[in-house]
Short mmCIF file of C-alpha atoms in Angstrom, two decimals:
data_model
loop_
_atom_site.label_atom_id
_atom_site.label_comp_id
_atom_site.label_asym_id
_atom_site.label_seq_id
_atom_site.Cartn_x
_atom_site.Cartn_y
_atom_site.Cartn_z
CA GLY A 98 9.96 0.57 10.52
CA ALA A 99 9.97 0.64 6.90
CA VAL A 100 13.28 2.94 6.26
CA ALA A 101 15.02 2.29 9.70
CA LEU A 102 14.30 -1.17 8.62
CA LEU A 103 16.48 -0.43 5.44
CA LEU A 104 19.30 1.55 6.76
CA ALA A 105 20.00 -0.58 9.48
CA ILE A 106 20.50 -3.48 6.21
CA ALA A 107 22.29 -1.28 4.60
CA CYS A 108 24.21 -0.88 7.06
CA VAL A 109 24.91 -3.86 8.62
CA ASN A 110 25.74 -4.28 4.30
CA VAL A 111 28.42 -2.05 4.44
CA THR A 112 29.46 -2.92 8.04
CA ASN A 113 29.80 -6.77 6.06
CA LEU A 114 31.77 -5.20 3.06
CA LEU A 115 34.77 -3.42 5.33
CA LEU A 116 35.00 -6.87 7.32
CA ALA A 117 35.79 -8.35 4.48
CA ARG A 118 37.92 -6.05 3.18
CA GLY A 119 39.21 -5.60 6.61
CA ALA A 120 40.29 -8.93 6.30
CA ARG A 121 42.01 -8.76 2.91
CA ARG A 122 44.04 -5.78 4.49
CA ARG A 123 45.61 -7.62 7.83
CA GLY A 124 49.23 -7.55 6.77
CA GLU A 125 49.05 -4.42 5.83
CA LEU A 126 47.24 -3.59 9.37
CA ALA A 127 49.73 -5.46 10.35
CA VAL A 128 52.65 -3.87 9.19
CA ARG A 129 51.63 0.51 9.79
CA ALA A 130 51.49 -1.57 14.78
CA ALA A 131 54.86 -3.38 13.23
CA ILE A 132 56.25 0.30 12.79
CA GLY A 133 54.69 2.41 15.48
CA ALA A 134 51.20 3.11 14.58
CA GLY A 135 48.92 2.95 17.74
CA ARG A 136 45.74 1.43 17.98
CA ALA A 137 43.96 3.94 18.59
CA ARG A 138 46.20 5.72 14.64
CA LEU A 139 44.64 2.68 13.03
CA VAL A 140 41.29 3.41 14.55
CA ARG A 141 41.15 6.43 13.07
CA GLN A 142 42.17 6.21 10.10
CA LEU A 143 39.76 3.25 9.82
CA LEU A 144 36.90 5.43 10.77
CA THR A 145 38.29 8.14 8.55
CA GLU A 146 37.80 5.96 5.25
CA SER A 147 34.18 4.59 6.57
CA LEU A 148 33.49 7.94 7.10
CA LEU A 149 34.28 9.23 3.26
CA LEU A 150 32.24 5.99 2.24
CA ALA A 151 29.30 7.40 3.94
CA ALA A 152 29.82 10.65 3.37
CA ALA A 153 30.00 10.29 -1.38
CA GLY A 154 26.56 6.96 -0.25
CA GLY A 155 24.51 10.16 1.28
CA ALA A 156 26.10 13.43 -1.22
CA LEU A 157 24.63 10.36 -4.20
CA GLY A 158 21.52 9.41 -1.09
CA MET A 159 20.39 12.77 -1.72
CA ALA A 160 20.46 13.15 -5.16
CA VAL A 161 18.54 10.23 -5.73
CA ALA A 162 15.89 11.76 -2.87
CA GLU A 163 15.00 14.27 -4.99
CA LEU A 164 13.53 12.73 -7.41
CA GLY A 165 12.18 10.03 -5.47
CA VAL A 166 10.52 12.58 -3.39
CA ARG A 167 9.27 13.93 -6.70
CA ALA A 168 8.00 10.93 -7.34
CA LEU A 169 6.49 9.79 -4.51
CA VAL A 170 4.33 13.19 -3.94
CA ALA A 171 3.09 12.45 -7.15
CA LEU A 172 2.01 9.62 -6.30
CA SER A 173 0.59 10.44 -3.19
CA PRO A 174 -3.32 10.42 -2.18
CA PRO A 175 -5.84 13.24 -2.70
CA GLY A 176 -6.24 14.76 0.19
CA LEU A 177 -2.14 13.74 1.49
CA PRO A 178 -1.79 17.23 4.64
CA ARG A 179 0.78 19.66 3.80
CA VAL A 180 1.42 17.75 0.19
CA GLY A 181 2.73 20.84 -1.23
CA ALA A 182 5.48 21.27 1.82
CA ILE A 183 7.13 17.98 1.18
CA ARG A 184 10.28 18.74 -0.10
CA LEU A 185 13.55 18.77 -0.10
CA ASP A 186 15.64 22.04 2.01
CA GLY A 187 17.85 22.86 4.25
CA THR A 188 16.38 21.15 7.97
CA VAL A 189 16.24 17.48 5.28
CA LEU A 190 20.00 18.16 4.05
CA ALA A 191 21.34 18.59 8.34
CA PHE A 192 19.12 16.82 8.91
CA GLY A 193 20.49 14.05 6.30
CA LEU A 194 24.80 14.91 7.13
CA GLY A 195 23.99 14.30 10.68
CA LEU A 196 22.58 11.04 10.03
CA THR A 197 26.03 9.87 7.41
CA THR A 198 27.80 11.12 10.04
CA LEU A 199 25.89 9.06 12.52
CA VAL A 200 26.10 5.79 10.86
CA GLY A 201 30.02 6.48 9.75
CA LEU A 202 31.29 6.84 12.74
CA ALA A 203 28.49 3.80 14.16
CA PHE A 204 28.80 0.66 11.71
CA GLY A 205 31.94 2.26 10.75
CA LEU A 206 34.00 1.19 14.75
CA VAL A 207 32.66 -2.45 14.55
CA PRO A 208 34.92 -2.97 11.90
CA ALA A 209 37.54 -0.66 12.88
CA LEU A 210 37.62 -2.46 16.63
CA GLN A 211 38.55 -5.58 15.39
CA LEU A 212 40.63 -5.01 13.28
CA SER A 213 43.13 -2.41 14.96
CA SER A 214 43.07 -5.35 17.99
CA TRP A 215 45.79 -6.80 18.98
CA ARG A 216 45.38 -9.60 18.79
CA ALA A 217 44.19 -9.73 15.17
CA LEU A 218 47.48 -8.48 14.40
CA HIS A 219 49.97 -10.64 16.09
CA ALA A 220 47.81 -13.31 14.59
CA ALA A 221 48.68 -11.63 10.77
CA MET A 222 53.09 -10.81 11.48
CA ARG A 223 52.92 -15.05 12.77
CA SER A 224 50.81 -16.10 10.27
CA GLY A 225 52.07 -14.05 7.49
CA ALA A 226 51.23 -14.90 3.97
CA ARG A 227 49.37 -18.40 4.90
CA GLN A 228 46.39 -15.76 6.94
CA THR A 229 42.99 -17.26 7.43
CA VAL A 230 40.27 -15.61 9.18
CA GLY A 231 39.57 -15.91 12.52
CA GLY A 232 36.62 -17.20 14.09
CA GLY A 233 35.86 -14.36 14.94
CA HIS A 234 35.70 -11.94 12.11
CA ARG A 235 33.99 -14.85 10.23
CA LEU A 236 30.98 -15.39 13.34
CA THR A 237 30.54 -11.50 12.99
CA ARG A 238 29.96 -11.81 9.40
CA ARG A 239 28.05 -14.34 9.21
CA THR A 240 25.53 -12.54 11.87
CA LEU A 241 25.43 -10.04 10.13
CA VAL A 242 23.90 -12.16 7.00
CA VAL A 243 21.78 -13.51 9.01
CA ALA A 244 21.21 -10.10 10.31
CA GLU A 245 20.39 -8.72 7.09
CA VAL A 246 19.01 -11.76 5.54
CA ALA A 247 16.12 -11.27 9.21
CA LEU A 248 14.99 -7.38 8.32
CA ALA A 249 14.97 -8.27 4.36
CA LEU A 250 12.14 -10.47 5.08
CA VAL A 251 9.94 -7.90 7.59
CA LEU A 252 10.23 -6.11 5.08
CA LEU A 253 8.72 -8.33 2.25
CA VAL A 254 6.05 -10.07 4.65
CA GLY A 255 4.41 -6.55 5.29
CA ALA A 256 4.94 -5.68 1.32
CA GLY A 257 3.30 -9.09 0.87
CA LEU A 258 0.44 -8.24 2.69
CA LEU A 259 -0.45 -5.10 1.91
CA LEU A 260 -0.26 -6.20 -1.99
CA ARG A 261 -2.83 -9.10 -0.93
CA SER A 262 -4.94 -7.47 0.45
CA MET A 263 -4.34 -4.76 -2.27
CA GLN A 264 -6.19 -7.93 -4.36
CA ARG A 265 -9.05 -8.15 -2.10
CA LEU A 266 -10.12 -5.22 -1.60
CA PHE A 267 -10.87 -4.79 -5.52
CA ALA A 268 -12.31 -7.89 -5.58
CA VAL A 269 -14.85 -6.47 -3.30
CA ALA A 270 -18.09 -5.68 -5.70
CA PRO A 271 -19.06 -2.36 -5.02
CA GLY A 272 -22.33 -2.84 -5.41
CA PHE A 273 -23.00 -1.32 -8.58
CA ASP A 274 -21.20 -1.21 -12.22
CA PRO A 275 -18.59 1.61 -12.30
CA SER A 276 -17.11 0.90 -16.63
CA GLY A 277 -18.95 3.63 -18.76
CA LEU A 278 -20.40 5.96 -15.42
CA LEU A 279 -19.88 9.39 -15.49
CA THR A 280 -20.33 11.58 -13.02
CA MET A 281 -20.49 15.23 -11.83
CA GLN A 282 -22.04 17.43 -8.44
CA VAL A 283 -24.26 19.88 -9.77
CA GLN A 284 -25.76 23.11 -8.02
CA VAL A 285 -27.79 25.53 -7.40
CA ALA A 286 -27.06 29.38 -6.54
CA GLY A 287 -29.01 32.36 -6.39
CA HIS A 288 -32.60 34.12 -5.12
CA GLN A 289 -34.16 32.26 -8.42
CA PHE A 290 -33.34 29.02 -6.31
CA ASP A 291 -35.60 30.25 -3.07
CA ASP A 292 -38.52 27.97 -2.93
CA ASP A 293 -37.82 24.22 -3.73
CA GLY A 294 -39.76 24.09 -6.90
CA ALA A 295 -37.70 25.69 -8.82
CA VAL A 296 -34.88 23.61 -7.77
CA HIS A 297 -36.99 20.60 -8.45
CA ARG A 298 -37.77 22.24 -12.88
CA PHE A 299 -33.52 22.65 -12.86
CA PHE A 300 -32.64 19.80 -11.67
CA ASP A 301 -35.42 18.12 -14.09
CA GLN A 302 -35.10 20.18 -16.62
CA ALA A 303 -31.20 19.25 -16.65
CA LEU A 304 -31.25 15.51 -16.77
CA ASP A 305 -33.93 15.29 -19.92
CA ALA A 306 -31.50 18.17 -21.90
CA VAL A 307 -28.43 15.49 -20.30
CA ARG A 308 -29.73 12.35 -21.52
CA ARG A 309 -30.55 13.94 -25.21
CA VAL A 310 -27.15 14.26 -25.53
CA PRO A 311 -25.95 11.79 -27.99
CA GLY A 312 -23.76 9.11 -26.42
CA VAL A 313 -25.34 8.85 -23.37
CA ARG A 314 -27.46 5.53 -22.70
CA ALA A 315 -28.82 6.26 -19.76
CA ALA A 316 -28.92 9.62 -16.27
CA ALA A 317 -30.01 10.22 -12.99
CA PHE A 318 -29.34 12.37 -10.12
CA THR A 319 -29.18 11.49 -6.42
CA SER A 320 -28.49 12.76 -3.29
CA GLN A 321 -24.90 11.48 -2.00
CA LEU A 322 -22.76 9.31 -4.90
CA PRO A 323 -21.60 6.33 -3.90
CA LEU A 324 -16.84 6.42 -2.86
CA SER A 325 -17.30 10.61 -3.49
CA GLY A 326 -16.58 11.38 -0.38
CA ASP A 327 -20.60 12.29 0.43
CA LEU A 328 -22.11 10.14 3.44
CA ASP A 329 -25.44 11.56 4.36
CA GLU A 330 -26.93 9.89 7.08
CA TYR A 331 -30.20 9.42 9.05
CA GLY A 332 -32.15 7.81 11.74
CA VAL A 333 -34.30 5.36 10.52
CA HIS A 334 -37.69 4.18 12.67
CA PHE A 335 -40.28 1.10 11.60
CA GLU A 336 -42.73 1.09 12.38
CA SER A 337 -43.72 -1.45 15.87
CA SER A 338 -45.20 -5.14 14.57
CA THR A 339 -44.96 -9.10 15.93
CA SER A 340 -41.22 -8.87 14.81
CA VAL A 341 -39.73 -5.11 14.92
CA SER A 342 -40.01 -2.94 17.35
CA ALA A 343 -41.08 0.78 16.92
CA GLU A 344 -37.63 2.05 18.25
CA ALA A 345 -35.38 4.21 15.95
CA ASP A 346 -32.23 2.81 13.96
CA ASN A 347 -28.77 3.42 14.71
CA GLY A 348 -29.30 4.57 11.00
CA ALA A 349 -28.67 4.30 7.85
CA LEU A 350 -27.26 5.73 4.66
CA ARG A 351 -29.84 8.18 2.85
CA TYR A 352 -30.97 8.48 -0.89
CA ALA A 353 -33.04 10.54 -3.24
CA VAL A 354 -32.73 9.73 -6.29
CA SER A 355 -34.41 10.25 -9.23
CA PRO A 356 -36.42 7.55 -11.15
CA GLY A 357 -34.39 5.92 -13.37
CA TYR A 358 -31.08 5.86 -11.11
CA PHE A 359 -31.23 2.26 -9.99
CA GLU A 360 -30.45 1.32 -14.21
CA VAL A 361 -28.17 4.19 -13.89
CA MET A 362 -26.01 2.56 -12.01
CA GLY A 363 -26.98 -0.96 -12.10
CA ILE A 364 -28.51 -1.71 -8.86
CA PRO A 365 -29.38 -4.54 -8.78
CA LEU A 366 -33.71 -5.50 -7.73
CA LEU A 367 -34.00 -8.37 -5.30
CA ARG A 368 -37.48 -7.81 -4.42
CA GLY A 369 -40.74 -5.71 -4.39
CA ARG A 370 -40.45 -3.04 -7.34
CA LEU A 371 -38.14 -0.09 -8.19
CA LEU A 372 -39.45 4.26 -8.12
CA ASP A 373 -40.40 5.28 -11.23
CA ASP A 374 -42.45 8.57 -11.95
CA ARG A 375 -45.32 6.47 -9.30
CA ASP A 376 -43.87 7.88 -6.63
CA ALA A 377 -44.00 12.16 -8.01
CA ALA A 378 -44.55 14.89 -4.86
CA GLY A 379 -48.70 13.81 -3.50
CA THR A 380 -48.66 10.19 -4.30
CA PRO A 381 -48.30 7.70 -0.96
CA ALA A 382 -44.42 7.66 -0.11
CA ALA A 383 -42.43 5.08 -0.90
CA VAL A 384 -39.22 3.07 -0.69
CA LEU A 385 -36.30 0.98 -1.15
CA LEU A 386 -34.13 -0.59 1.72
CA SER A 387 -30.24 -2.77 1.23
CA GLU A 388 -30.55 -5.87 1.48
CA SER A 389 -28.71 -5.77 4.65
CA LEU A 390 -31.07 -3.36 6.45
CA ALA A 391 -34.18 -5.26 5.41
CA ARG A 392 -32.14 -8.65 6.58
CA ARG A 393 -30.91 -7.48 9.67
CA LYS A 394 -34.75 -5.93 10.40
CA PHE A 395 -36.90 -8.87 9.18
CA PRO A 396 -35.12 -11.92 9.17
CA GLY A 397 -37.49 -14.02 7.67
CA ALA A 398 -39.71 -12.13 6.95
CA ASP A 399 -41.04 -9.77 3.27
CA PRO A 400 -39.95 -5.93 4.38
CA ILE A 401 -42.20 -5.14 1.55
CA GLY A 402 -45.28 -3.01 2.47
CA ARG A 403 -43.39 -2.41 5.99
CA ARG A 404 -43.72 1.65 7.04
CA LEU A 405 -41.07 3.63 8.64
CA ARG A 406 -39.88 7.23 8.57
CA VAL A 407 -37.05 8.51 8.08
CA GLY A 408 -35.37 11.29 9.75
CA PRO A 409 -37.67 13.26 12.88
CA ASN A 410 -40.51 10.44 14.09
CA ASP A 411 -42.75 12.96 13.88
CA GLY A 412 -42.26 12.79 9.54
CA PRO A 413 -44.39 11.50 7.31
CA TRP A 414 -44.85 7.25 7.15
CA ALA A 415 -43.52 5.40 3.60
CA THR A 416 -43.56 2.48 2.53
CA VAL A 417 -41.57 0.07 2.10
CA VAL A 418 -41.91 -0.81 -1.68
CA GLY A 419 -38.75 -2.84 -3.35
CA VAL A 420 -35.14 -4.53 -1.73
CA VAL A 421 -32.55 -3.63 -3.62
CA GLY A 422 -28.28 -4.41 -3.64
CA ASP A 423 -26.18 -2.91 -0.97
CA VAL A 424 -24.02 -0.48 -1.85
CA LYS A 425 -20.59 0.66 -1.28
CA GLN A 426 -20.63 4.04 0.49
CA ALA A 427 -17.64 5.63 2.41
CA SER A 428 -15.50 3.26 0.80
CA LEU A 429 -14.10 -0.13 -0.35
CA ALA A 430 -13.22 -1.78 2.70
CA ALA A 431 -15.34 -0.22 4.55
CA SER A 432 -18.87 -2.27 5.72
CA ARG A 433 -21.75 0.60 6.07
CA PRO A 434 -24.59 -1.61 3.72
CA ASP A 435 -27.56 0.55 5.07
CA ALA A 436 -29.91 2.63 3.00
CA VAL A 437 -33.04 3.86 2.07
CA TYR A 438 -33.89 5.45 -0.72
CA VAL A 439 -36.01 7.84 -1.81
CA THR A 440 -37.55 10.00 -4.94
CA THR A 441 -36.12 13.37 -5.39
CA ALA A 442 -39.36 14.97 -4.86
CA GLN A 443 -40.81 12.86 -2.22
CA TRP A 444 -38.90 13.88 -0.14
CA ARG A 445 -38.98 15.91 2.32
CA PHE A 446 -36.56 18.95 1.18
CA ALA A 447 -34.94 19.89 -2.80
CA ASP A 448 -31.19 19.25 -2.35
CA ARG A 449 -29.09 21.96 -3.20
CA ALA A 450 -26.76 19.81 -4.75
CA ARG A 451 -27.00 16.62 -6.32
CA SER A 452 -24.90 14.53 -8.07
CA LEU A 453 -25.24 13.65 -11.83
CA VAL A 454 -24.90 10.15 -12.48
CA VAL A 455 -24.54 9.21 -16.00
CA ARG A 456 -24.35 5.68 -18.65
CA ALA A 457 -22.35 5.98 -22.25
CA ARG A 458 -22.52 4.38 -25.05
CA GLY A 459 -18.60 4.23 -25.37
CA GLU A 460 -15.89 6.52 -23.42
CA ALA A 461 -17.02 8.08 -20.21
CA ALA A 462 -15.12 10.94 -20.05
CA ALA A 463 -15.40 12.27 -23.73
CA LEU A 464 -18.79 13.03 -23.03
CA THR A 465 -18.15 15.48 -20.12
CA PRO A 466 -18.35 18.63 -22.47
CA ALA A 467 -21.10 17.81 -23.70
CA VAL A 468 -22.41 17.04 -20.35
CA LYS A 469 -21.10 20.33 -19.07
CA GLY A 470 -23.80 21.71 -22.24
CA ALA A 471 -26.15 20.52 -21.74
CA VAL A 472 -27.21 21.45 -17.94
CA TRP A 473 -25.79 25.13 -18.57
CA SER A 474 -28.17 24.62 -21.81
CA VAL A 475 -30.73 25.32 -18.84
CA ASP A 476 -28.41 27.41 -16.56
CA ARG A 477 -25.05 28.66 -17.70
CA ASP A 478 -24.51 30.20 -14.49
CA GLN A 479 -25.02 26.83 -11.97
CA PRO A 480 -21.44 25.70 -11.04
CA ILE A 481 -20.50 21.88 -12.12
CA VAL A 482 -17.58 20.29 -9.28
CA ARG A 483 -16.24 17.14 -9.71
CA VAL A 484 -16.53 15.32 -12.80
CA ALA A 485 -14.60 12.28 -11.89
CA THR A 486 -15.93 8.58 -14.10
CA MET A 487 -16.90 5.93 -11.47
CA ASP A 488 -13.60 3.62 -12.68
CA ALA A 489 -11.10 7.08 -10.68
CA LEU A 490 -13.97 7.37 -7.95
CA LEU A 491 -13.06 3.64 -7.50
CA ALA A 492 -9.31 3.74 -8.25
CA ALA A 493 -8.82 6.19 -5.53
CA SER A 494 -10.95 5.07 -2.61
CA ALA A 495 -7.90 2.59 -2.35
CA ALA A 496 -5.70 5.75 -3.03
CA GLU A 497 -3.93 5.11 0.75
CA ARG A 498 -3.86 1.78 0.98
CA ARG A 499 -2.30 1.64 -2.73
CA PHE A 500 0.78 4.61 -1.66
CA ALA A 501 1.42 2.29 1.35
CA LEU A 502 1.85 -0.71 -0.38
CA ILE A 503 4.55 1.53 -3.52
CA LEU A 504 6.10 2.66 -0.44
CA PHE A 505 7.00 -1.08 0.74
CA GLU A 506 7.40 -2.05 -2.67
CA ALA A 507 9.84 -0.15 -3.09
CA PHE A 508 11.26 -0.83 0.38
CA ALA A 509 10.56 -4.41 0.30
CA ALA A 510 12.59 -3.96 -3.51
CA ALA A 511 15.73 -2.37 -2.10
CA ALA A 512 15.73 -4.86 1.00
CA LEU A 513 15.98 -8.04 -1.32
CA ALA A 514 18.61 -6.39 -3.42
CA LEU A 515 20.58 -5.56 -0.31
CA ALA A 516 19.94 -8.85 0.97
CA ALA A 517 21.03 -10.87 -1.60
CA ILE A 518 24.54 -8.37 -2.72
CA GLY A 519 25.23 -8.84 0.88
CA LEU A 520 24.98 -12.46 0.68
CA TYR A 521 27.19 -12.97 -2.43
CA GLY A 522 29.27 -10.97 -0.55
CA ILE A 523 30.08 -12.66 2.65
CA LEU A 524 30.19 -15.80 -0.23
CA SER A 525 33.01 -14.51 -2.54
CA GLY A 526 35.28 -13.03 0.16
CA SER A 527 34.57 -16.10 2.58
CA VAL A 528 36.01 -18.77 -1.51
CA ALA A 529 38.94 -15.88 -1.84
CA GLU A 530 40.12 -16.54 1.98
CA ARG A 531 39.43 -20.47 1.56
CA MET A 532 41.14 -20.69 -1.33
CA ARG A 533 43.49 -22.56 -0.36
CA GLU A 534 41.38 -24.95 2.04
CA LEU A 535 39.34 -25.66 -1.11
CA GLY A 536 42.86 -26.44 -3.34
CA VAL A 537 43.52 -29.16 -1.13
CA ARG A 538 39.85 -31.17 -1.24
CA ALA A 539 40.46 -30.44 -4.97
CA ALA A 540 44.04 -32.36 -4.67
CA LEU A 541 42.13 -34.72 -1.90
CA GLY A 542 40.34 -34.92 -5.09
CA ALA A 543 37.02 -33.62 -3.56
CA SER A 544 34.91 -33.16 -7.02
CA ARG A 545 33.54 -30.12 -8.12
CA GLY A 546 30.32 -31.12 -7.22
CA ALA A 547 31.06 -31.94 -4.02
CA LEU A 548 32.90 -27.81 -3.54
CA LEU A 549 29.86 -26.60 -5.05
CA GLY A 550 27.94 -27.99 -2.29
CA LEU A 551 30.21 -27.41 0.71
CA VAL A 552 29.68 -23.02 -0.85
CA MET A 553 26.16 -23.58 -1.10
CA ARG A 554 25.25 -25.62 1.71
CA GLN A 555 27.13 -22.62 3.53
CA GLY A 556 25.10 -20.12 1.78
CA THR A 557 22.11 -21.36 1.70
CA ALA A 558 22.53 -22.52 5.67
CA LEU A 559 23.05 -18.21 6.24
CA ALA A 560 20.02 -17.86 4.66
CA ALA A 561 17.96 -20.65 6.05
CA ALA A 562 18.83 -18.81 10.03
CA GLY A 563 18.05 -15.34 8.77
CA VAL A 564 14.41 -16.44 7.32
CA ALA A 565 13.44 -18.51 10.80
CA ILE A 566 14.04 -15.29 13.04
CA GLY A 567 12.75 -12.87 10.05
CA LEU A 568 10.23 -14.83 10.39
CA ALA A 569 9.12 -14.65 13.97
CA ALA A 570 10.21 -10.93 13.70
CA ALA A 571 7.67 -10.42 11.15
CA ALA A 572 4.49 -11.67 12.94
CA ALA A 573 5.83 -8.61 15.72
CA ALA A 574 5.76 -6.09 13.53
CA SER A 575 2.98 -6.68 11.43
CA GLN A 576 1.00 -5.65 14.06
CA ALA A 577 1.71 -1.82 12.33
CA LEU A 578 0.43 -2.86 9.29
CA ALA A 579 -3.64 -4.33 10.38
CA ALA A 580 -5.28 -1.22 10.31
CA LEU A 581 -3.88 -1.17 6.66
CA LEU A 582 -5.01 -4.74 5.30
CA PHE A 583 -8.28 -6.19 4.06
CA GLY A 584 -9.35 -9.69 3.19
CA VAL A 585 -5.51 -10.40 5.13
CA SER A 586 -4.61 -11.83 8.56
CA ARG A 587 -0.89 -10.21 9.47
CA LEU A 588 0.25 -13.84 10.00
CA ASP A 589 -1.37 -14.81 6.03
CA PRO A 590 0.20 -18.33 5.53
CA ALA A 591 0.08 -17.85 1.56
CA THR A 592 1.96 -14.16 1.93
CA TYR A 593 4.54 -16.03 3.90
CA LEU A 594 5.16 -19.10 2.12
CA GLY A 595 5.79 -16.81 -1.31
CA VAL A 596 8.02 -14.45 0.93
CA VAL A 597 9.75 -17.22 2.64
CA ALA A 598 10.30 -19.12 -1.45
CA LEU A 599 12.03 -15.54 -3.32
CA LEU A 600 14.10 -14.91 -0.64
CA ALA A 601 14.93 -18.60 -0.40
CA VAL A 602 15.54 -18.10 -4.27
CA VAL A 603 16.95 -14.97 -4.55
CA SER A 604 19.68 -16.11 -1.74
CA VAL A 605 20.66 -19.48 -3.94
CA VAL A 606 21.47 -17.07 -7.32
CA ALA A 607 23.22 -14.98 -5.16
CA CYS A 608 24.63 -18.36 -3.28
CA TRP A 609 25.87 -19.63 -6.88
CA VAL A 610 28.10 -17.36 -8.29
CA PRO A 611 30.58 -18.00 -5.08
CA ALA A 612 29.96 -21.38 -5.46
CA TRP A 613 30.66 -22.55 -9.06
CA ARG A 614 34.70 -20.27 -8.21
CA ALA A 615 34.57 -22.35 -5.78
CA ALA A 616 34.27 -25.43 -7.69
CA ARG A 617 36.43 -24.17 -10.00
CA VAL A 618 39.99 -23.74 -8.24
CA ASP A 619 43.04 -25.33 -9.85
CA PRO A 620 44.87 -27.25 -7.08
CA ALA A 621 48.03 -26.71 -9.29
CA ILE A 622 47.78 -23.07 -9.54
CA THR A 623 47.11 -22.74 -5.68
CA LEU A 624 49.59 -24.51 -4.61
CA ARG A 625 52.11 -23.22 -5.87
CA ALA A 626 50.76 -20.33 -4.58
CA GLU A 627 51.35 -21.19 -1.05
#
């Protein structure tokens, strides 16, 4: 949709410029008609010129597209399907050639038919040097400018909504402190780890080794890492009471963590105590609830001491010992905060892939080699994957929205520039065509301010009409962006007002230069030329 809008804006702009250029060539076309050129011959000439212009623009566009595609591929979010296949090839060139030809014919036809009409040519031959642009031509060109401004506003609103959405998204608290956190996934493989006890011993020894690395403030393991793509969910069964039924809950995220995990991540304790060395294998099972789950299952009551089962309903009971803050697991935009936390030692099986989180004293990424070496000092054959800082994971979680924002910003910037050029072009041409009228007005006493205001009013009226139409179109088109928005309505008043203000400023700037030229018209020179 954004591509089609931008193409339409460019075509409208070119059509307007062709009409303005043709208006200055009416005398030439009238002479050609007078010496025998038929309308079909004139249309062919104008369409040939339009096709040549389109071909030159298409060739330059392909060269720019080669660089643009490379930049977009580099900026594309992780996981974009077949990103390696995105390139300019023969099919793209053929499509570009076909589109260029179609655009050259379709949008060159309007000025060609208007300028070659017998009525226009007859008027040009009769008026001679004192010709003025016909009302039909002037109305067509102004209508095109209004359409161009309206289309530009639609793209600008789309970019503004995405920008506001990104601002809201990054203002969301993830539930932990991402600064200074290094993460990596450590896995175990081999027959020596067929026993759960061997798995636990490896991870315990690796954690001890990592904590001794200089620059490491604290470290812990977790079965799933926030914002990493992990999504491990289990059913939760609460013990029946006066306030809670024994029915299974819809499910909650299950975290098996080592003691100290919450201190490393900076997840706040809201009630009770955290999991620690007391919660070892063979001791009564203890769990922590996330704030949302505790509030939903125990509204107005204290969940500490309540019992629940995580997973199958025939498993052992665990006692709630604390409540911690909600954490964003899937993404900043996803609302899925229900979670239960258990220690790795008390979980029913040993997770063979765990994420290591390390709180660094300085730059987190700089500790990567030392932390890897500490893990491999226990067993060098075990793989370590998905190494990243938590800040990087936080940014990657919003990569799709950021990519959409970059695209819309690029389209909107181009649309804004084209709309300004179009507005400038129509006013500049109008001033040139109305030079005699402006000279007469100046000779009759019109001040420079009056002439300046005359042209400025004309330009701002066109822009205002485009804005009014564009607002209605943007309100309808923004429905397509609803899935990409977060915390912002598609009819967000601040975005619409900001876009209107931006377009107003650009329109005033585009109108000022032609208006200033009109205000400096010398009536003596203009009338002498007539």
